[in-house]
Amino acid sequence: MSKLVLDLSPLLKVYEDGHVDRLLGSIIVPPSLDDPETHVQSKDVVYCPQSNLSSRLYLPKSTPPNQKLPLLVYFHGGGFCIETAFSPTYHNYLNKLVSEANVAVVSVDYRRAPEHPLPAAYDDSWTALKWVASHSKGDGPEEWLNLYADLDHVFLAGDSAGANIAHFIGMRFGKEKLGGINVFGIVLIHPYFWGKEAIGDEGKILEMKSKIDSLWLFTYPGVSGLDDPVINPGFDSNLSKLGCRKLFVIVAEKDMLKFRGWDYYEKVKESGWDGCVEIMEAKEEEHVFHLIKPSCDNAVEMMKKMVNFLNQAN
């Protein structure tokens, strides 16, 4: 058996011969035109033929023709190296969110490290947003978006590494102003931000900090380091250019990443950005608890707040 060269449990293990053993997030489920519980419709659509990349699209039950809905573009988590847009975890969660918020969703699947190190996931996610924008005149390649997506009210969201991606895409949108689309708001759930110097209680668990350091440098070997603005937005001199009007940051009390979420919230407020930012902290909860136990009281409350945030555009 090949020698183990990097152990990033519980996410993955990498062996000397290049084999990657993903320990989580490898199960996939098909889309459904009538989800048994929510009756939400979903289907998979290719957004980047060159790399054979797809997104899973979601629509609420029995959406009338030409009823325009706010559109959520969602980026899954998984440390940039595990999980997909097609896993039961994300499929079930987004079915529930679509049902309760009455929004359309594009759940983006992107290439993962280490086979495709960053910035591949960032590039793919931007390509997906450009694909969405190609429907602005109602003659894009995907009929669901032509008929139902209100591209004047687009939201970006993600959890963990997906929240990092959502922030990155929001920053790029703010600088480049992609035509045909308006990013109204961004939701960052337990965002994977980090930095060289420990903040909050990070210094109390140095072994954990070392693992997170290693994960970042593993997934983005060409990066400038742990204080690159894509992982530590506090070092981004352009933070005030975040391309949305509303920002919602969600953290969990027992999540090691919560200190970065609070720091990001404060840095955005201090940056001169002229939008509206809010934050919530779920007490007694761990990282991405809402995906692990979606029916718990804190997950239900978090869902309500997300629904309210997404419905601001109506």
Tab-separated table of C-alpha atoms in Angstrom:
chain	number	residue	atom	x	y	z
A	1	MET	CA	0.000	0.000	0.000
A	2	SER	CA	1.257	3.488	-0.846
A	3	LYS	CA	2.659	5.607	1.994
A	4	LEU	CA	0.375	8.146	3.682
A	5	VAL	CA	1.886	11.606	3.129
A	6	LEU	CA	-0.856	13.893	4.439
A	7	ASP	CA	-3.609	13.136	6.950
A	8	LEU	CA	-6.332	15.777	6.933
A	9	SER	CA	-8.883	13.651	8.784
A	10	PRO	CA	-11.837	13.819	9.023
A	11	LEU	CA	-11.817	15.250	5.473
A	12	LEU	CA	-9.325	13.216	3.467
A	13	LYS	CA	-6.002	11.407	3.311
A	14	VAL	CA	-3.399	11.764	0.557
A	15	TYR	CA	-0.942	9.017	-0.386
A	16	GLU	CA	2.492	9.060	-1.974
A	17	ASP	CA	1.222	7.648	-5.270
A	18	GLY	CA	-1.231	10.574	-5.561
A	19	HIS	CA	-4.297	8.636	-4.450
A	20	VAL	CA	-6.796	10.766	-2.508
A	21	ASP	CA	-9.059	9.025	-0.012
A	22	ARG	CA	-12.062	11.279	0.665
A	23	LEU	CA	-13.507	10.310	4.020
A	24	LEU	CA	-16.703	12.360	3.778
A	25	GLY	CA	-19.089	13.799	1.209
A	26	SER	CA	-18.761	11.228	-1.565
A	27	ILE	CA	-22.399	10.050	-1.654
A	28	ILE	CA	-24.570	11.657	-4.328
A	29	VAL	CA	-28.336	11.652	-4.896
A	30	PRO	CA	-30.265	12.348	-8.108
A	31	PRO	CA	-32.408	15.447	-8.641
A	32	SER	CA	-36.177	15.106	-8.470
A	33	LEU	CA	-39.046	16.790	-10.283
A	34	ASP	CA	-41.187	16.257	-7.181
A	35	ASP	CA	-39.348	15.932	-3.868
A	36	PRO	CA	-41.447	13.640	-1.630
A	37	GLU	CA	-41.291	15.970	1.381
A	38	THR	CA	-41.249	19.506	-0.066
A	39	HIS	CA	-42.440	18.888	-3.663
A	40	VAL	CA	-39.568	21.120	-4.799
A	41	GLN	CA	-38.392	20.477	-8.367
A	42	SER	CA	-34.696	20.027	-9.175
A	43	LYS	CA	-32.533	19.132	-12.150
A	44	ASP	CA	-28.843	19.133	-13.100
A	45	VAL	CA	-27.631	21.442	-15.859
A	46	VAL	CA	-24.151	21.846	-17.361
A	47	TYR	CA	-22.837	25.403	-16.931
A	48	CYS	CA	-19.283	24.823	-18.173
A	49	PRO	CA	-19.048	22.280	-21.020
A	50	GLN	CA	-15.254	22.671	-21.285
A	51	SER	CA	-14.769	21.208	-17.792
A	52	ASN	CA	-18.051	19.230	-17.757
A	53	LEU	CA	-19.271	21.121	-14.685
A	54	SER	CA	-22.903	21.165	-13.627
A	55	SER	CA	-25.158	22.979	-11.202
A	56	ARG	CA	-28.271	21.630	-9.522
A	57	LEU	CA	-31.239	23.931	-10.101
A	58	TYR	CA	-34.205	24.131	-7.725
A	59	LEU	CA	-37.702	25.583	-8.126
A	60	PRO	CA	-40.543	25.730	-5.585
A	61	LYS	CA	-43.584	23.513	-6.063
A	62	SER	CA	-45.846	24.472	-8.984
A	63	THR	CA	-44.253	27.809	-9.847
A	64	PRO	CA	-46.594	29.627	-12.275
A	65	PRO	CA	-45.064	30.421	-15.700
A	66	ASN	CA	-43.274	33.776	-15.829
A	67	GLN	CA	-43.446	34.330	-12.059
A	68	LYS	CA	-40.040	35.811	-11.308
A	69	LEU	CA	-38.399	34.585	-8.106
A	70	PRO	CA	-35.331	35.830	-6.224
A	71	LEU	CA	-32.382	33.651	-7.249
A	72	LEU	CA	-29.935	32.182	-4.749
A	73	VAL	CA	-26.562	31.007	-6.095
A	74	TYR	CA	-25.237	28.536	-3.506
A	75	PHE	CA	-21.676	27.241	-3.016
A	76	HIS	CA	-21.261	24.051	-0.975
A	77	GLY	CA	-18.685	23.647	1.786
A	78	GLY	CA	-16.112	20.925	2.404
A	79	GLY	CA	-12.736	22.616	2.804
A	80	PHE	CA	-12.427	23.014	-0.995
A	81	CYS	CA	-11.663	19.298	-1.205
A	82	ILE	CA	-14.731	17.200	-0.286
A	83	GLU	CA	-18.511	17.294	-0.855
A	84	THR	CA	-20.451	18.173	-4.014
A	85	ALA	CA	-23.597	20.026	-4.991
A	86	PHE	CA	-25.231	16.611	-5.409
A	87	SER	CA	-24.757	15.186	-1.906
A	88	PRO	CA	-27.819	14.297	0.189
A	89	THR	CA	-26.700	16.856	2.786
A	90	TYR	CA	-26.980	19.815	0.406
A	91	HIS	CA	-29.834	18.428	-1.660
A	92	ASN	CA	-32.056	17.989	1.407
A	93	TYR	CA	-31.103	21.338	2.916
A	94	LEU	CA	-31.739	23.303	-0.268
A	95	ASN	CA	-35.050	21.529	-0.903
A	96	LYS	CA	-36.163	22.793	2.512
A	97	LEU	CA	-34.815	26.316	1.966
A	98	VAL	CA	-36.440	26.631	-1.472
A	99	SER	CA	-39.753	25.423	-0.076
A	100	GLU	CA	-39.753	27.872	2.835
A	101	ALA	CA	-38.274	30.929	1.094
A	102	ASN	CA	-40.014	30.480	-2.284
A	103	VAL	CA	-36.821	31.239	-4.196
A	104	ALA	CA	-35.051	29.610	-7.127
A	105	VAL	CA	-31.585	28.159	-6.481
A	106	VAL	CA	-28.498	27.389	-8.554
A	107	SER	CA	-26.301	25.088	-6.451
A	108	VAL	CA	-22.828	25.205	-8.003
A	109	ASP	CA	-20.556	22.203	-8.316
A	110	TYR	CA	-16.908	23.195	-8.705
A	111	ARG	CA	-13.582	21.417	-9.134
A	112	ARG	CA	-11.894	20.383	-5.880
A	113	ALA	CA	-8.377	20.208	-4.500
A	114	PRO	CA	-5.944	18.535	-4.605
A	115	GLU	CA	-6.617	17.317	-8.176
A	116	HIS	CA	-7.666	20.888	-9.021
A	117	PRO	CA	-6.073	23.223	-6.464
A	118	LEU	CA	-7.385	26.712	-5.840
A	119	PRO	CA	-8.057	29.041	-7.580
A	120	ALA	CA	-9.979	26.431	-9.663
A	121	ALA	CA	-13.026	26.547	-7.350
A	122	TYR	CA	-13.053	30.358	-7.489
A	123	ASP	CA	-12.737	30.361	-11.281
A	124	ASP	CA	-15.496	27.765	-11.691
A	125	SER	CA	-17.821	29.679	-9.367
A	126	TRP	CA	-17.297	32.904	-11.330
A	127	THR	CA	-17.972	30.978	-14.551
A	128	ALA	CA	-21.236	29.765	-12.992
A	129	LEU	CA	-22.287	33.322	-12.130
A	130	LYS	CA	-21.495	34.455	-15.680
A	131	TRP	CA	-23.618	31.552	-16.937
A	132	VAL	CA	-26.478	32.761	-14.727
A	133	ALA	CA	-26.042	36.314	-16.090
A	134	SER	CA	-26.288	34.998	-19.664
A	135	HIS	CA	-30.042	34.580	-19.015
A	136	SER	CA	-30.635	38.304	-18.390
A	137	LYS	CA	-32.479	38.844	-21.676
A	138	GLY	CA	-34.603	35.729	-21.276
A	139	ASP	CA	-32.828	33.827	-24.049
A	140	GLY	CA	-30.141	31.952	-22.116
A	141	PRO	CA	-29.462	28.211	-22.436
A	142	GLU	CA	-31.568	27.142	-19.406
A	143	GLU	CA	-35.334	27.598	-19.611
A	144	TRP	CA	-35.920	27.570	-15.839
A	145	LEU	CA	-33.710	30.624	-15.428
A	146	ASN	CA	-35.239	32.371	-18.454
A	147	LEU	CA	-38.747	31.871	-17.083
A	148	TYR	CA	-38.391	32.164	-13.332
A	149	ALA	CA	-35.170	33.867	-12.200
A	150	ASP	CA	-35.310	37.533	-11.164
A	151	LEU	CA	-31.744	38.528	-12.001
A	152	ASP	CA	-32.256	41.945	-10.408
A	153	HIS	CA	-32.512	40.148	-7.060
A	154	VAL	CA	-29.694	37.617	-6.882
A	155	PHE	CA	-28.234	36.324	-3.625
A	156	LEU	CA	-24.959	34.495	-3.046
A	157	ALA	CA	-24.569	32.066	-0.150
A	158	GLY	CA	-22.442	29.217	1.088
A	159	ASP	CA	-21.235	27.446	4.197
A	160	SER	CA	-17.646	27.087	5.412
A	161	ALA	CA	-15.419	26.965	2.285
A	162	GLY	CA	-18.548	27.767	0.267
A	163	ALA	CA	-18.993	30.948	2.315
A	164	ASN	CA	-15.390	31.830	1.497
A	165	ILE	CA	-16.249	31.361	-2.182
A	166	ALA	CA	-19.416	33.473	-1.848
A	167	HIS	CA	-17.330	36.294	-0.364
A	168	PHE	CA	-14.725	35.958	-3.129
A	169	ILE	CA	-17.413	36.084	-5.835
A	170	GLY	CA	-19.030	39.074	-4.104
A	171	MET	CA	-15.694	40.899	-4.133
A	172	ARG	CA	-15.057	40.089	-7.791
A	173	PHE	CA	-18.577	41.166	-8.697
A	174	GLY	CA	-18.044	44.444	-6.857
A	175	LYS	CA	-14.913	45.168	-8.869
A	176	GLU	CA	-16.009	43.901	-12.297
A	177	LYS	CA	-19.788	44.606	-12.251
A	178	LEU	CA	-20.908	41.659	-14.359
A	179	GLY	CA	-23.634	42.871	-16.710
A	180	GLY	CA	-27.213	41.613	-16.615
A	181	ILE	CA	-27.263	40.681	-12.951
A	182	ASN	CA	-27.622	42.440	-9.599
A	183	VAL	CA	-26.247	40.806	-6.459
A	184	PHE	CA	-28.643	42.066	-3.813
A	185	GLY	CA	-27.337	40.160	-0.798
A	186	ILE	CA	-24.795	37.622	0.471
A	187	VAL	CA	-25.178	35.030	3.255
A	188	LEU	CA	-21.998	33.612	4.801
A	189	ILE	CA	-22.636	30.566	7.018
A	190	HIS	CA	-19.722	29.690	9.325
A	191	PRO	CA	-17.261	31.206	6.827
A	192	TYR	CA	-13.864	29.601	6.378
A	193	PHE	CA	-11.618	32.600	6.915
A	194	TRP	CA	-8.256	32.281	8.622
A	195	GLY	CA	-4.947	34.029	9.275
A	196	LYS	CA	-1.347	33.619	10.342
A	197	GLU	CA	-1.757	35.118	13.814
A	198	ALA	CA	-4.245	33.502	16.192
A	199	ILE	CA	-7.249	35.575	17.280
A	200	GLY	CA	-9.894	34.888	19.931
A	201	ASP	CA	-9.417	31.419	21.394
A	202	GLU	CA	-7.517	30.051	18.379
A	203	GLY	CA	-4.275	30.186	20.344
A	204	LYS	CA	-5.692	27.768	22.930
A	205	ILE	CA	-5.935	24.917	20.428
A	206	LEU	CA	-2.702	25.152	18.487
A	207	GLU	CA	-2.981	21.611	17.103
A	208	MET	CA	-6.327	22.499	15.507
A	209	LYS	CA	-4.927	25.768	14.191
A	210	SER	CA	-2.007	23.895	12.651
A	211	LYS	CA	-4.427	21.536	10.868
A	212	ILE	CA	-6.425	24.433	9.450
A	213	ASP	CA	-3.180	26.143	8.392
A	214	SER	CA	-2.160	22.941	6.587
A	215	LEU	CA	-5.547	22.527	4.910
A	216	TRP	CA	-5.397	26.027	3.407
A	217	LEU	CA	-1.831	25.654	2.095
A	218	PHE	CA	-2.715	22.176	0.772
A	219	THR	CA	-5.751	23.379	-1.167
A	220	TYR	CA	-4.021	26.523	-2.499
A	221	PRO	CA	-0.294	25.705	-2.869
A	222	GLY	CA	0.340	28.823	-4.996
A	223	VAL	CA	-1.123	31.255	-2.462
A	224	SER	CA	0.903	34.030	-0.825
A	225	GLY	CA	0.197	32.578	2.623
A	226	LEU	CA	-2.260	32.541	5.504
A	227	ASP	CA	-2.886	36.284	5.293
A	228	ASP	CA	-3.729	36.367	1.605
A	229	PRO	CA	-6.930	38.455	1.282
A	230	VAL	CA	-8.890	35.476	-0.057
A	231	ILE	CA	-8.495	33.661	3.286
A	232	ASN	CA	-8.020	36.707	5.536
A	233	PRO	CA	-10.317	39.468	4.211
A	234	GLY	CA	-9.110	41.829	6.935
A	235	PHE	CA	-5.968	42.220	4.807
A	236	ASP	CA	-7.974	43.223	1.726
A	237	SER	CA	-7.610	46.946	1.033
A	238	ASN	CA	-10.617	46.683	-1.334
A	239	LEU	CA	-13.060	45.247	1.209
A	240	SER	CA	-15.291	48.315	0.831
A	241	LYS	CA	-15.989	47.224	-2.766
A	242	LEU	CA	-17.961	44.120	-1.714
A	243	GLY	CA	-20.588	43.898	-4.448
A	244	CYS	CA	-23.922	43.726	-2.614
A	245	ARG	CA	-26.277	45.890	-0.561
A	246	LYS	CA	-27.017	43.411	2.253
A	247	LEU	CA	-24.722	40.996	4.089
A	248	PHE	CA	-25.685	38.346	6.641
A	249	VAL	CA	-22.933	36.537	8.588
A	250	ILE	CA	-23.834	33.432	10.622
A	251	VAL	CA	-21.513	31.904	13.231
A	252	ALA	CA	-21.778	29.136	15.849
A	253	GLU	CA	-20.621	29.477	19.454
A	254	LYS	CA	-18.544	26.282	19.589
A	255	ASP	CA	-17.057	26.629	16.093
A	256	MET	CA	-13.346	27.463	15.991
A	257	LEU	CA	-14.026	29.617	12.914
A	258	LYS	CA	-16.462	31.888	14.776
A	259	PHE	CA	-13.745	34.375	15.750
A	260	ARG	CA	-12.981	34.917	12.058
A	261	GLY	CA	-16.683	35.410	11.324
A	262	TRP	CA	-16.956	38.101	13.988
A	263	ASP	CA	-13.685	39.697	12.839
A	264	TYR	CA	-14.963	39.760	9.240
A	265	TYR	CA	-18.217	41.387	10.369
A	266	GLU	CA	-16.290	44.133	12.180
A	267	LYS	CA	-13.793	44.633	9.339
A	268	VAL	CA	-16.574	45.046	6.779
A	269	LYS	CA	-18.245	47.665	8.982
A	270	GLU	CA	-14.927	49.518	9.369
A	271	SER	CA	-14.017	49.320	5.674
A	272	GLY	CA	-16.285	52.095	4.431
A	273	TRP	CA	-18.599	49.642	2.649
A	274	ASP	CA	-21.977	51.373	2.504
A	275	GLY	CA	-24.262	48.339	2.712
A	276	CYS	CA	-26.133	46.836	5.670
A	277	VAL	CA	-24.468	43.964	7.568
A	278	GLU	CA	-25.968	41.778	10.284
A	279	ILE	CA	-24.669	38.795	12.243
A	280	MET	CA	-26.168	35.984	14.322
A	281	GLU	CA	-24.476	33.469	16.606
A	282	ALA	CA	-26.095	30.119	17.371
A	283	LYS	CA	-25.448	29.252	21.022
A	284	GLU	CA	-24.017	25.876	22.013
A	285	GLU	CA	-23.578	24.812	18.362
A	286	GLU	CA	-20.669	23.434	16.325
A	287	HIS	CA	-19.490	24.051	12.759
A	288	VAL	CA	-22.248	23.497	10.121
A	289	PHE	CA	-24.589	22.103	12.784
A	290	HIS	CA	-27.583	23.068	10.608
A	291	LEU	CA	-26.575	20.489	8.001
A	292	ILE	CA	-25.988	17.747	10.570
A	293	LYS	CA	-29.177	18.278	12.596
A	294	PRO	CA	-31.458	20.450	10.446
A	295	SER	CA	-34.528	20.006	12.662
A	296	CYS	CA	-32.953	21.253	15.923
A	297	ASP	CA	-34.289	24.504	17.393
A	298	ASN	CA	-31.234	26.569	16.445
A	299	ALA	CA	-31.277	25.252	12.861
A	300	VAL	CA	-34.991	26.075	12.561
A	301	GLU	CA	-34.353	29.596	13.875
A	302	MET	CA	-31.426	30.031	11.493
A	303	MET	CA	-33.589	28.897	8.564
A	304	LYS	CA	-36.230	31.483	9.513
A	305	LYS	CA	-33.651	34.261	9.526
A	306	MET	CA	-32.269	33.138	6.161
A	307	VAL	CA	-35.792	33.047	4.697
A	308	ASN	CA	-36.438	36.587	5.973
A	309	PHE	CA	-33.128	37.749	4.496
A	310	LEU	CA	-33.869	36.220	1.087
A	311	ASN	CA	-37.368	37.693	1.071
A	312	GLN	CA	-36.142	41.265	1.574
A	313	ALA	CA	-35.983	41.543	-2.197
A	314	ASN	CA	-39.736	41.011	-2.594
